PDB file of C-alpha atoms in Angstrom:
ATOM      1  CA  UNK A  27      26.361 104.085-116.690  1.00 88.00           C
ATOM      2  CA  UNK A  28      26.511 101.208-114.453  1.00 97.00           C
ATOM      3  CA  UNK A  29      24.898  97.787-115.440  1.00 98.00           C
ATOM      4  CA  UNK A  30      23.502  94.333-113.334  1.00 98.00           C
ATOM      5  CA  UNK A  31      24.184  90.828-113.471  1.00 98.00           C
ATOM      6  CA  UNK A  32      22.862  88.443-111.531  1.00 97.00           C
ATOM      7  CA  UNK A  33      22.708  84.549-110.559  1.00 96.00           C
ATOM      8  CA  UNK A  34      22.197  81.903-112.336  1.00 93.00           C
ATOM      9  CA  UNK A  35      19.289  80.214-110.774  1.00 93.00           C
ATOM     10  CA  UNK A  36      15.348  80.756-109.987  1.00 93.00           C
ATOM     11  CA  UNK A  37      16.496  83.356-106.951  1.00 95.00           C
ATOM     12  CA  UNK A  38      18.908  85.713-109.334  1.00 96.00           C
ATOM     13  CA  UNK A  39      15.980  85.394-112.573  1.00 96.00           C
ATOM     14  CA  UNK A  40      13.381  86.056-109.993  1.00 97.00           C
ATOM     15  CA  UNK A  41      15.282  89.120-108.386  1.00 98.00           C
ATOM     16  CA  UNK A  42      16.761  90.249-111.878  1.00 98.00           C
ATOM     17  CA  UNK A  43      13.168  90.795-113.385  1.00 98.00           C
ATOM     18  CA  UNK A  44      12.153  92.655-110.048  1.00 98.00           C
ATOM     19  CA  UNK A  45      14.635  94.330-110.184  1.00 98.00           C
ATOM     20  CA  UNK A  46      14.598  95.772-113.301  1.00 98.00           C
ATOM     21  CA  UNK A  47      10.909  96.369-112.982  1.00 98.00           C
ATOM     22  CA  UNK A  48      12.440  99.313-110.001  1.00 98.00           C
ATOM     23  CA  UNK A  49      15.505  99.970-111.834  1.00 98.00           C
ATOM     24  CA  UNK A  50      14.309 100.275-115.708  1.00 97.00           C
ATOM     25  CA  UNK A  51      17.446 102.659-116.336  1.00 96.00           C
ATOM     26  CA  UNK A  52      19.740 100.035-115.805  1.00 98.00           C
ATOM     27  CA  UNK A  53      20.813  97.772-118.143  1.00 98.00           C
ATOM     28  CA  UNK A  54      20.979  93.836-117.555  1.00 98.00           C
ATOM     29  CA  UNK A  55      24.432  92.722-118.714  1.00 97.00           C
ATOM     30  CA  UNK A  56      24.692  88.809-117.670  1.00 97.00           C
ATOM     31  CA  UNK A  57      25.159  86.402-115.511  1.00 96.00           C
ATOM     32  CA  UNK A  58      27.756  84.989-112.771  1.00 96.00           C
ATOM     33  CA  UNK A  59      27.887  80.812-111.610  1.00 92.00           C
ATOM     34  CA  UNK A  60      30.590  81.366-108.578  1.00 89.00           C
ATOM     35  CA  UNK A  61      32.988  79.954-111.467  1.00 92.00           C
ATOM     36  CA  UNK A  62      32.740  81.775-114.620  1.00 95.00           C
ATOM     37  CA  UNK A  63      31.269  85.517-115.538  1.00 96.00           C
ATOM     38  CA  UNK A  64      29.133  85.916-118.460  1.00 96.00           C
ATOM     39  CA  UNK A  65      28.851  89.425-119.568  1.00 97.00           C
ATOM     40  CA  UNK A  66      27.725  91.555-123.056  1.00 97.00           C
ATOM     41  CA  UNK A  67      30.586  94.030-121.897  1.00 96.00           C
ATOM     42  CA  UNK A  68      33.166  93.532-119.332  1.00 95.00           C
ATOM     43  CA  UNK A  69      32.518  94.212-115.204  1.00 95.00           C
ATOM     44  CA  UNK A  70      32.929  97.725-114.183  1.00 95.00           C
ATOM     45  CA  UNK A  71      33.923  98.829-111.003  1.00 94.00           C
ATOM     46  CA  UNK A  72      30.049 100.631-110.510  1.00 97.00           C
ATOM     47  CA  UNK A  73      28.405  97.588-111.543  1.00 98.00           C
ATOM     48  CA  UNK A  74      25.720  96.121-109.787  1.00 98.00           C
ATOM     49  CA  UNK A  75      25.452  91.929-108.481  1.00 98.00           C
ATOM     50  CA  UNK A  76      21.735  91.284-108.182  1.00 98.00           C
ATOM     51  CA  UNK A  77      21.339  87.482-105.738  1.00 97.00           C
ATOM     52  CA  UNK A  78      25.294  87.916-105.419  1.00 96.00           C
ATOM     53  CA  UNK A  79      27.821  88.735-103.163  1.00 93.00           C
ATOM     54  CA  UNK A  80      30.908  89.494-104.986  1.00 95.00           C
ATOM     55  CA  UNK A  81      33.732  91.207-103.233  1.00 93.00           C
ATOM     56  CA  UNK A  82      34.387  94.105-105.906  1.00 91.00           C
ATOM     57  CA  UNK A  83      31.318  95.552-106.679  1.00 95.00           C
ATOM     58  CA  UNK A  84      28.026  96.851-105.070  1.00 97.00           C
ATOM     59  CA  UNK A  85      25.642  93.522-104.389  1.00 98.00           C
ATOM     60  CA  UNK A  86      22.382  92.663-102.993  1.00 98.00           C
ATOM     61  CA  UNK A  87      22.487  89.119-101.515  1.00 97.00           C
ATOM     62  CA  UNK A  88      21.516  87.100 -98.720  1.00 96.00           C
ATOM     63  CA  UNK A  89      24.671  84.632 -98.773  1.00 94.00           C
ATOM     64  CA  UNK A  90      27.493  84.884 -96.143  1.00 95.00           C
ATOM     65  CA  UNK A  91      30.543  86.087 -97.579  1.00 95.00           C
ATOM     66  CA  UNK A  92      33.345  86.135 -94.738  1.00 92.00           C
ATOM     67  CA  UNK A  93      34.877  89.166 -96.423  1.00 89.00           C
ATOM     68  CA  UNK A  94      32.005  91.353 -95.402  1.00 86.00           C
ATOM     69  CA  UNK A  95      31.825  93.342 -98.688  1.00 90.00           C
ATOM     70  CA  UNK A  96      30.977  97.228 -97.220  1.00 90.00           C
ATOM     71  CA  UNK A  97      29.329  97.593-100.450  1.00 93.00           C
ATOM     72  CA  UNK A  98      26.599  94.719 -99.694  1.00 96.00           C
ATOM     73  CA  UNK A  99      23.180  94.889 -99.061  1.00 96.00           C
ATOM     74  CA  UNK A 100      23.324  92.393 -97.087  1.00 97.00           C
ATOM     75  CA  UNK A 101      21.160  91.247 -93.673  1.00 97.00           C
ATOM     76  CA  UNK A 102      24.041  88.934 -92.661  1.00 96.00           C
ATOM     77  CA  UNK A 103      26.107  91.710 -92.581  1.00 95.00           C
ATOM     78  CA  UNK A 104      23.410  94.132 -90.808  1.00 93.00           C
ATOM     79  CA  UNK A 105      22.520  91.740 -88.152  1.00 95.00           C
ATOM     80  CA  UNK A 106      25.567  89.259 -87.309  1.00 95.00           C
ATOM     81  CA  UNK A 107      28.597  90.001 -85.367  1.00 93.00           C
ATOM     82  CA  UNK A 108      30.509  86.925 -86.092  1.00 94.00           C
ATOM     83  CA  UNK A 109      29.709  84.356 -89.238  1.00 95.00           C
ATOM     84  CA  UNK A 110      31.387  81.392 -87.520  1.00 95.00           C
ATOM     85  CA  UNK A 111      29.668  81.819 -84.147  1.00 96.00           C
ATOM     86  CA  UNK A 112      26.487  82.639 -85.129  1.00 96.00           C
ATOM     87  CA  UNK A 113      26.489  80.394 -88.686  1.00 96.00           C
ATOM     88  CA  UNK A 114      23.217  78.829 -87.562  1.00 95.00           C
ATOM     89  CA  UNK A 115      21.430  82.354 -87.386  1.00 96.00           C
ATOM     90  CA  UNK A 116      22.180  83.223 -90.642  1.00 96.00           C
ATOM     91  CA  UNK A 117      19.635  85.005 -93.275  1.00 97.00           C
ATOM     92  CA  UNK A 118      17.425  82.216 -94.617  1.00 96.00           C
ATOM     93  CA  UNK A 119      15.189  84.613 -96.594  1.00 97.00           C
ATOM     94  CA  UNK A 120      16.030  84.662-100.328  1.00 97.00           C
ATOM     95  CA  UNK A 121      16.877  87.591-102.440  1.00 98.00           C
ATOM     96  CA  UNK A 122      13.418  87.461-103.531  1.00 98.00           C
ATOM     97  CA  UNK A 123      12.098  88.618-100.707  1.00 98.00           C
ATOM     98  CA  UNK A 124      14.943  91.274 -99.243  1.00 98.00           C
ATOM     99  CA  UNK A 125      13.817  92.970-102.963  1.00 98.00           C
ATOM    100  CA  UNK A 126      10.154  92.403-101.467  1.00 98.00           C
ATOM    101  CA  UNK A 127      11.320  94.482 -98.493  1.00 98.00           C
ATOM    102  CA  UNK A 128      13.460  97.165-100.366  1.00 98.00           C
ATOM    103  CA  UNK A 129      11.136  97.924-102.744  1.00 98.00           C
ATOM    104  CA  UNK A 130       7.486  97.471-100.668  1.00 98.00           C
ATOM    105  CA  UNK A 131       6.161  95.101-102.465  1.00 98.00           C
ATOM    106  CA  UNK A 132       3.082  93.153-101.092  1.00 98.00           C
ATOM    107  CA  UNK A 133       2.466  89.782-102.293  1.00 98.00           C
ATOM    108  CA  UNK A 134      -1.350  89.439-102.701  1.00 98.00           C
ATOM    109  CA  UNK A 135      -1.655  86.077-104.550  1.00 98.00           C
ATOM    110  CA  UNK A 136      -1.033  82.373-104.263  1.00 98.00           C
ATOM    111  CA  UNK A 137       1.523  82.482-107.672  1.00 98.00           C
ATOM    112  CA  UNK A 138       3.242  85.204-106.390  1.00 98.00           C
ATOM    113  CA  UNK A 139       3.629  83.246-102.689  1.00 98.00           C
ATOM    114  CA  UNK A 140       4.473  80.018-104.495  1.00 97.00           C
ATOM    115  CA  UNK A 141       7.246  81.713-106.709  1.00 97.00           C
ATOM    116  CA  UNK A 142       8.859  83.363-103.547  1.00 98.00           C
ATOM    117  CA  UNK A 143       8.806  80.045-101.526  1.00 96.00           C
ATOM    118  CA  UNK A 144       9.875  78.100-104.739  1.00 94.00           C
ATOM    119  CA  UNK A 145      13.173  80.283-104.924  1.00 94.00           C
ATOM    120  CA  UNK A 146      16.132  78.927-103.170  1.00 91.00           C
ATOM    121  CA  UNK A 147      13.522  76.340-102.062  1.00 90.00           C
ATOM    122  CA  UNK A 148      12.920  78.295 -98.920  1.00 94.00           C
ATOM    123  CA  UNK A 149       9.303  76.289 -98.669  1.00 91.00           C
ATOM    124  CA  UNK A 150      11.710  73.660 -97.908  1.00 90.00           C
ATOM    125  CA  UNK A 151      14.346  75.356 -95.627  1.00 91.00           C
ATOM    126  CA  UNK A 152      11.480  77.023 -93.701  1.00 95.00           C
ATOM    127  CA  UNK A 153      10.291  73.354 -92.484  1.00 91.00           C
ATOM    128  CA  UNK A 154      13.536  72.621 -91.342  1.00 93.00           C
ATOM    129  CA  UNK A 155      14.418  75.568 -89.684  1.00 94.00           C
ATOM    130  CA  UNK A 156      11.183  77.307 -88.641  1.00 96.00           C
ATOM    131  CA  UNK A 157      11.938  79.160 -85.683  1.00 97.00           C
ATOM    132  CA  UNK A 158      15.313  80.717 -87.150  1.00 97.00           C
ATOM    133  CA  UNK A 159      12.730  81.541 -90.353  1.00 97.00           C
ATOM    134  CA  UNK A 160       9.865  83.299 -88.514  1.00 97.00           C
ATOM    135  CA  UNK A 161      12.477  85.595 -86.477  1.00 97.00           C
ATOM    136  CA  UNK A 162      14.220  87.358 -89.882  1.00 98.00           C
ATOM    137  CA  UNK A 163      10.331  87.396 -91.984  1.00 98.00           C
ATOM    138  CA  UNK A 164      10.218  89.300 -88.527  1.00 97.00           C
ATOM    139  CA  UNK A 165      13.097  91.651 -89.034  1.00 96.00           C
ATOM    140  CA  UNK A 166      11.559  92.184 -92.510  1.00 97.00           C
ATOM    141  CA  UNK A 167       7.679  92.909 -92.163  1.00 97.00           C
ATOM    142  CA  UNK A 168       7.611  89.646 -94.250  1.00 98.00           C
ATOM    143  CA  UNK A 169       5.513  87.082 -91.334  1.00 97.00           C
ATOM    144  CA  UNK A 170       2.130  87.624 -93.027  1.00 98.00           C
ATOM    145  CA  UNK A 171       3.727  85.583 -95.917  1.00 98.00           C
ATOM    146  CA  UNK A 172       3.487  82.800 -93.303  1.00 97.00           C
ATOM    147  CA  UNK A 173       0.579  82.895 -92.811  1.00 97.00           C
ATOM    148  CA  UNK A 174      -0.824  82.747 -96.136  1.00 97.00           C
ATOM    149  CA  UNK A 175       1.167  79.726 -96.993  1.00 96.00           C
ATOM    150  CA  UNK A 176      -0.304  78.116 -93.951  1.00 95.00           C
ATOM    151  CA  UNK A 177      -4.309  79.014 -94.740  1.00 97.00           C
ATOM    152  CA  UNK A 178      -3.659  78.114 -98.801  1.00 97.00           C
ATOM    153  CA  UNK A 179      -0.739  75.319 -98.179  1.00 95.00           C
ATOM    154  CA  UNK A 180      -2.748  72.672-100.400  1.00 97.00           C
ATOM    155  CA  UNK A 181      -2.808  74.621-103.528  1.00 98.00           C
ATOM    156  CA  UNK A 182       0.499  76.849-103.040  1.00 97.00           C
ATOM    157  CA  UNK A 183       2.380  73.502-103.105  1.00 95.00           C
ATOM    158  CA  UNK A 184       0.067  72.459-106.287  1.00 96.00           C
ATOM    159  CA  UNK A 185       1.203  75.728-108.226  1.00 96.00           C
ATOM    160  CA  UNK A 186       4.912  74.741-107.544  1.00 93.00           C
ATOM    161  CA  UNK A 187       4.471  71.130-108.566  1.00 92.00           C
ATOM    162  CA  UNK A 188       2.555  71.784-111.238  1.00 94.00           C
ATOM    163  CA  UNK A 189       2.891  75.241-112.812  1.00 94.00           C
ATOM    164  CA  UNK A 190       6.283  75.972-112.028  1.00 93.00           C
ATOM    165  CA  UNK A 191       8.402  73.240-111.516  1.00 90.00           C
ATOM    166  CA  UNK A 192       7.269  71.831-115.020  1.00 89.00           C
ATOM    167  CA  UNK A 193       8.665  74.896-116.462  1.00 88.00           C
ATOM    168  CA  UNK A 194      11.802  75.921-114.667  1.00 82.00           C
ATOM    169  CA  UNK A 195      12.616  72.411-113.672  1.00 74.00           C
ATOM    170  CA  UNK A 196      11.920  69.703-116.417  1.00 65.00           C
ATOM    171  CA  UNK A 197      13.426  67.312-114.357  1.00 65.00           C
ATOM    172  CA  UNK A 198      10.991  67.713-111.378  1.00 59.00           C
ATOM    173  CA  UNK A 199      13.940  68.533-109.204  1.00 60.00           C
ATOM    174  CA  UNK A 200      13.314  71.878-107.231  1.00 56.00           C
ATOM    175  CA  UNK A 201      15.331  74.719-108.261  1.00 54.00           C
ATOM    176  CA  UNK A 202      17.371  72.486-110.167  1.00 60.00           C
ATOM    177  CA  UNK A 203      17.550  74.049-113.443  1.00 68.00           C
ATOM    178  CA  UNK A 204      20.397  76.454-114.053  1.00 80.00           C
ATOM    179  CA  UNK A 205      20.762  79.297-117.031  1.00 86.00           C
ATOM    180  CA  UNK A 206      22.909  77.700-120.036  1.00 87.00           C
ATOM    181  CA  UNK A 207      25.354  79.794-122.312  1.00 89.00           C
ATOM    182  CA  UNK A 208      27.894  78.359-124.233  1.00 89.00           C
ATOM    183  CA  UNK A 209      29.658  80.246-127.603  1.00 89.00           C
ATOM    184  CA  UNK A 210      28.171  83.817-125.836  1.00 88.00           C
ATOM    185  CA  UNK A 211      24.672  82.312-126.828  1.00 90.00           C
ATOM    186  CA  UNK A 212      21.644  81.328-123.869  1.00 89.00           C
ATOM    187  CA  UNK A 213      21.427  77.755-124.464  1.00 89.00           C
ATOM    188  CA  UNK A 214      17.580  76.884-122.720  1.00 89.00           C
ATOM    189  CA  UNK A 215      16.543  80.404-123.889  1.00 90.00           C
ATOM    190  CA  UNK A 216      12.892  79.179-124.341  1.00 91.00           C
ATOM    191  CA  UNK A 217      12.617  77.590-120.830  1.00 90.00           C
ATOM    192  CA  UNK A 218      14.143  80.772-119.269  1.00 93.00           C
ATOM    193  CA  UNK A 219      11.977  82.770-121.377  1.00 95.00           C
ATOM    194  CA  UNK A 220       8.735  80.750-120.604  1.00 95.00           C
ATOM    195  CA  UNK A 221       9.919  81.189-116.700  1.00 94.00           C
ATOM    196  CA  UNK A 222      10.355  85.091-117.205  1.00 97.00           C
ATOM    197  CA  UNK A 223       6.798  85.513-119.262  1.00 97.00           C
ATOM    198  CA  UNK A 224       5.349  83.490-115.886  1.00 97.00           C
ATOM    199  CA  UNK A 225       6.811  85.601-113.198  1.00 98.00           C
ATOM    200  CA  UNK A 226       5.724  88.889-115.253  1.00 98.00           C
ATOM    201  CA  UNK A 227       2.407  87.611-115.480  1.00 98.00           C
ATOM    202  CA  UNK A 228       2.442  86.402-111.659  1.00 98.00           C
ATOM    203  CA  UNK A 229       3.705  89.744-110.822  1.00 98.00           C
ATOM    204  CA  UNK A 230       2.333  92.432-113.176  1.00 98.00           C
ATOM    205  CA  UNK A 231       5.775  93.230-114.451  1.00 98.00           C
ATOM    206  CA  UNK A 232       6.595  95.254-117.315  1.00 97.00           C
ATOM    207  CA  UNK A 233       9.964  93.803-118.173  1.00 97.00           C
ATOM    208  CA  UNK A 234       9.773  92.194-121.571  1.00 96.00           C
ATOM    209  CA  UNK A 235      11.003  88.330-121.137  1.00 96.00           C
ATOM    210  CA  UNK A 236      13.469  88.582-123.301  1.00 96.00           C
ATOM    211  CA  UNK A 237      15.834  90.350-121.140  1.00 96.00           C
ATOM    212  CA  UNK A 238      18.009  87.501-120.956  1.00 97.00           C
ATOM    213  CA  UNK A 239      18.572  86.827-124.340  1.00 96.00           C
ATOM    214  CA  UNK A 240      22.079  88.335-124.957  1.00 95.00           C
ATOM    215  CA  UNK A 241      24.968  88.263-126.858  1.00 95.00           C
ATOM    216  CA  UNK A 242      27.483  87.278-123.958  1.00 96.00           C
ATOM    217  CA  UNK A 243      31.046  88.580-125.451  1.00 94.00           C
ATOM    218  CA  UNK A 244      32.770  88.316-122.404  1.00 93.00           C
ATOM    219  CA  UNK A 245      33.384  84.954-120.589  1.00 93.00           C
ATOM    220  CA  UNK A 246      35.791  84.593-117.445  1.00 93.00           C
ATOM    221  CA  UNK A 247      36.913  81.893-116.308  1.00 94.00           C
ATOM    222  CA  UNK A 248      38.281  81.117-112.437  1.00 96.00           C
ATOM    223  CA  UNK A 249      39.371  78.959-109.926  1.00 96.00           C
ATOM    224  CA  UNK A 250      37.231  77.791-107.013  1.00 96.00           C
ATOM    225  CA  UNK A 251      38.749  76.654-104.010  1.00 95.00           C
ATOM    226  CA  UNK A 252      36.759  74.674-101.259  1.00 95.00           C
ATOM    227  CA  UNK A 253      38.864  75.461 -98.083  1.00 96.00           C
ATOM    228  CA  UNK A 254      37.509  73.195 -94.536  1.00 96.00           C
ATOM    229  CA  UNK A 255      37.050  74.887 -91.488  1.00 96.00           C
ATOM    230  CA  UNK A 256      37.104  73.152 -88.079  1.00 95.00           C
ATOM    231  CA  UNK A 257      37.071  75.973 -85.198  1.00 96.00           C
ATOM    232  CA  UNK A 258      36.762  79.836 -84.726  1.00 96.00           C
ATOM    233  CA  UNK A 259      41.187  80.061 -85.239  1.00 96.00           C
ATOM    234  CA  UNK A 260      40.986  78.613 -88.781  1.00 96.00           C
ATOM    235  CA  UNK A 261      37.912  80.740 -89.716  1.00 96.00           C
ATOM    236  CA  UNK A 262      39.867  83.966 -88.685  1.00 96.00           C
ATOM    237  CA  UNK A 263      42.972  82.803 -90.528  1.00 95.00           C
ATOM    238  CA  UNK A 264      40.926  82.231 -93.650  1.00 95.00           C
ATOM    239  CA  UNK A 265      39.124  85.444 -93.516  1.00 95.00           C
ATOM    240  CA  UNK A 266      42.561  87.211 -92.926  1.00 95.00           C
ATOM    241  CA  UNK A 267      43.861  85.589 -96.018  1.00 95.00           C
ATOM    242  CA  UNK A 268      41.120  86.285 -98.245  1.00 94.00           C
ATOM    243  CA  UNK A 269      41.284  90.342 -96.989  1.00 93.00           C
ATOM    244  CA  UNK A 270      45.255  89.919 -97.713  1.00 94.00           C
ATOM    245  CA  UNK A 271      44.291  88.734-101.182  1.00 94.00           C
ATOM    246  CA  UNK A 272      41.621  91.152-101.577  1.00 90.00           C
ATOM    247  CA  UNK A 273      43.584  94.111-101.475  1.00 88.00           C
ATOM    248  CA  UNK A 274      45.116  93.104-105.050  1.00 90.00           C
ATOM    249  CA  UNK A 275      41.405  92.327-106.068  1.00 90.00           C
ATOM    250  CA  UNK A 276      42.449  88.469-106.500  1.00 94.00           C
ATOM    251  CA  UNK A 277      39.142  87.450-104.742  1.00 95.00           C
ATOM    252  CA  UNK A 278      36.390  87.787-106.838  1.00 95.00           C
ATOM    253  CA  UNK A 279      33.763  85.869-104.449  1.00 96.00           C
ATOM    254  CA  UNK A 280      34.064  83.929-101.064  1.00 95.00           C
ATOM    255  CA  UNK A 281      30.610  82.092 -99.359  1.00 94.00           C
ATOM    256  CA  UNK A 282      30.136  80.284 -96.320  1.00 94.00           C
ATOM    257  CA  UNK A 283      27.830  77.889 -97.517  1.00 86.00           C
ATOM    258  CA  UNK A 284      28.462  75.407 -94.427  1.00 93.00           C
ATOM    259  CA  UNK A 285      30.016  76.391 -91.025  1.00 95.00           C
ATOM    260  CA  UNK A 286      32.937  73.924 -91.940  1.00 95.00           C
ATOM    261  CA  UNK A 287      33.312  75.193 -95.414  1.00 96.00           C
ATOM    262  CA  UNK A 288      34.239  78.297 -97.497  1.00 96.00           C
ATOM    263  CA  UNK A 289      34.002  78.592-101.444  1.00 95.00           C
ATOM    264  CA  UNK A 290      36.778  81.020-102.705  1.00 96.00           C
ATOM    265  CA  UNK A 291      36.766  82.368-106.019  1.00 96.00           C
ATOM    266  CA  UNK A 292      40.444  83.572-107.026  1.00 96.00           C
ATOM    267  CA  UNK A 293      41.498  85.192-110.996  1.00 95.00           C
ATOM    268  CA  UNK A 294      44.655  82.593-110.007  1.00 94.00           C
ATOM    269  CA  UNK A 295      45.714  80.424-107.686  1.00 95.00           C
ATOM    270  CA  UNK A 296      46.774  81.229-104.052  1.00 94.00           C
ATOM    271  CA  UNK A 297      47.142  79.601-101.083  1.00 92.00           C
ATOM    272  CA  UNK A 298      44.340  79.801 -98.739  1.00 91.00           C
ATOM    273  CA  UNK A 299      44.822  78.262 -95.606  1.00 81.00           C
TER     274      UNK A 299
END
């Protein structure tokens, strides 16, 4: 039977108790940083990366990953021809809210909006980058969530500054705080529990919130390589290289989390570019 794993932030706990709630016959199994796996078992080929995009296994994401995993739900990969071109048009929904779409959910109150705008900070992104926003909650059937942050904006922003960021980020940053293990044990397992037992309640969930609360067996380790882009030529080279490496499974993750930058995860060290 195939497991999930998912992120290590607001977004992947978020998405992981959703989707659970939708997938109850599918075991949670840990957690992956872009560094280092944490797992109760090791990754199986049929495995599932929930607010991921790996390049081995089947993944529901949001994040550009140049290799263009076939295996990804992914709107990046649905809607946009070329990354590099067309960086700035990228998917700025979370993972939150593509489960929204997948799974018809309707958000009908002002803790459920604040939890979907508090993950990945999109409430932040979406002020920045309105227009580019409005056209993929477009694509998704997700606009109306637009417009109830607009008539309720007062007191959506007061549940995130004072209901959830005191919980899932102590230190008042948003989306700061990150899931702890160390020795195979969940280090901040009563924040992350506390966080869980809110979104359940927020979201009429079933999932107990103790579904993170593992013993992690399996930790892996690997190396991380930032690799600069300056034009469309270097971007194809790099991609080329990381499909080259990818056909001995070497890659484990790449993201293009700037136009002039691409994160590669590698089990060793190889040259890039």
């Amino acid at each position: 039977m195939c497991s999930f794993i998912t992120h290590t932030d607001a977004d992947g706990i978020i998405s992981a108790l959703l989707f659970k709630e939708y997938n109850t016959y599918i075991p949670f199994k840990g957690f992956y940083n872009l560094k280092s796996f944490y797992l109760t078992s090791p990754l199986k080929d049929d495995d599932i990366g929930v607010d991921l995009d790996l390049n081995n296994i089947k993944t529901i994401g949001h994040h550009i990953n140049p290799f263009h995993n076939e295996n990804a739900e992914n709107p990046n990969n649905e809607y946009l021809e070329d990354f590099y071109k067309q960086f700035y048009s990228k998917c700025p929904l979370n993972t939150v809210m593509i489960l929204l779409n997948k799974y018809n959910i309707k958000i009908t109150t002002l803790r459920q909006l604040a939890l979907v705008m508090f993950s990945d900070g999109f409430f932040t992104y979406y002020n920045k980058y309105t227009q580019n926003c409005d056209n993929w909650l477009k694509k998704y059937g997700l606009e109306y969530l637009i417009t109830m942050y607009k008539e309720d904006l007062e007191e959506v922003q007061r549940i995130i500054d004072e209901e959830i960021v005191p919980i899932f980020s102590p230190e008042g940053k948003y989306n700061s705080l990150k899931v702890v293990i160390k020795d195979g044990e969940l280090q901040n397992k009563e924040i992350i529990r506390e966080f869980s037992q809110y979104v359940i309640d927020a979201f009429g969930l079933y999932v107990v919130p103790t579904l993170f609360e593992k013993d992690y067996k399996v930790q892996e380790d690997y190396i991380v390589k930032e690799v600069p882009i300056h034009n469309q030529e270097e971007y194809d080279k790099v991609v080329k290289r990381i499909k080259e490496l990818q056909e001995d499974k070497i890659v484990v993750s790449s993201a293009m989390t700037f136009k002039d930058l691409i994160k590669v995860t590698m089990t060793k060290n190889e040259y890039i570019y």
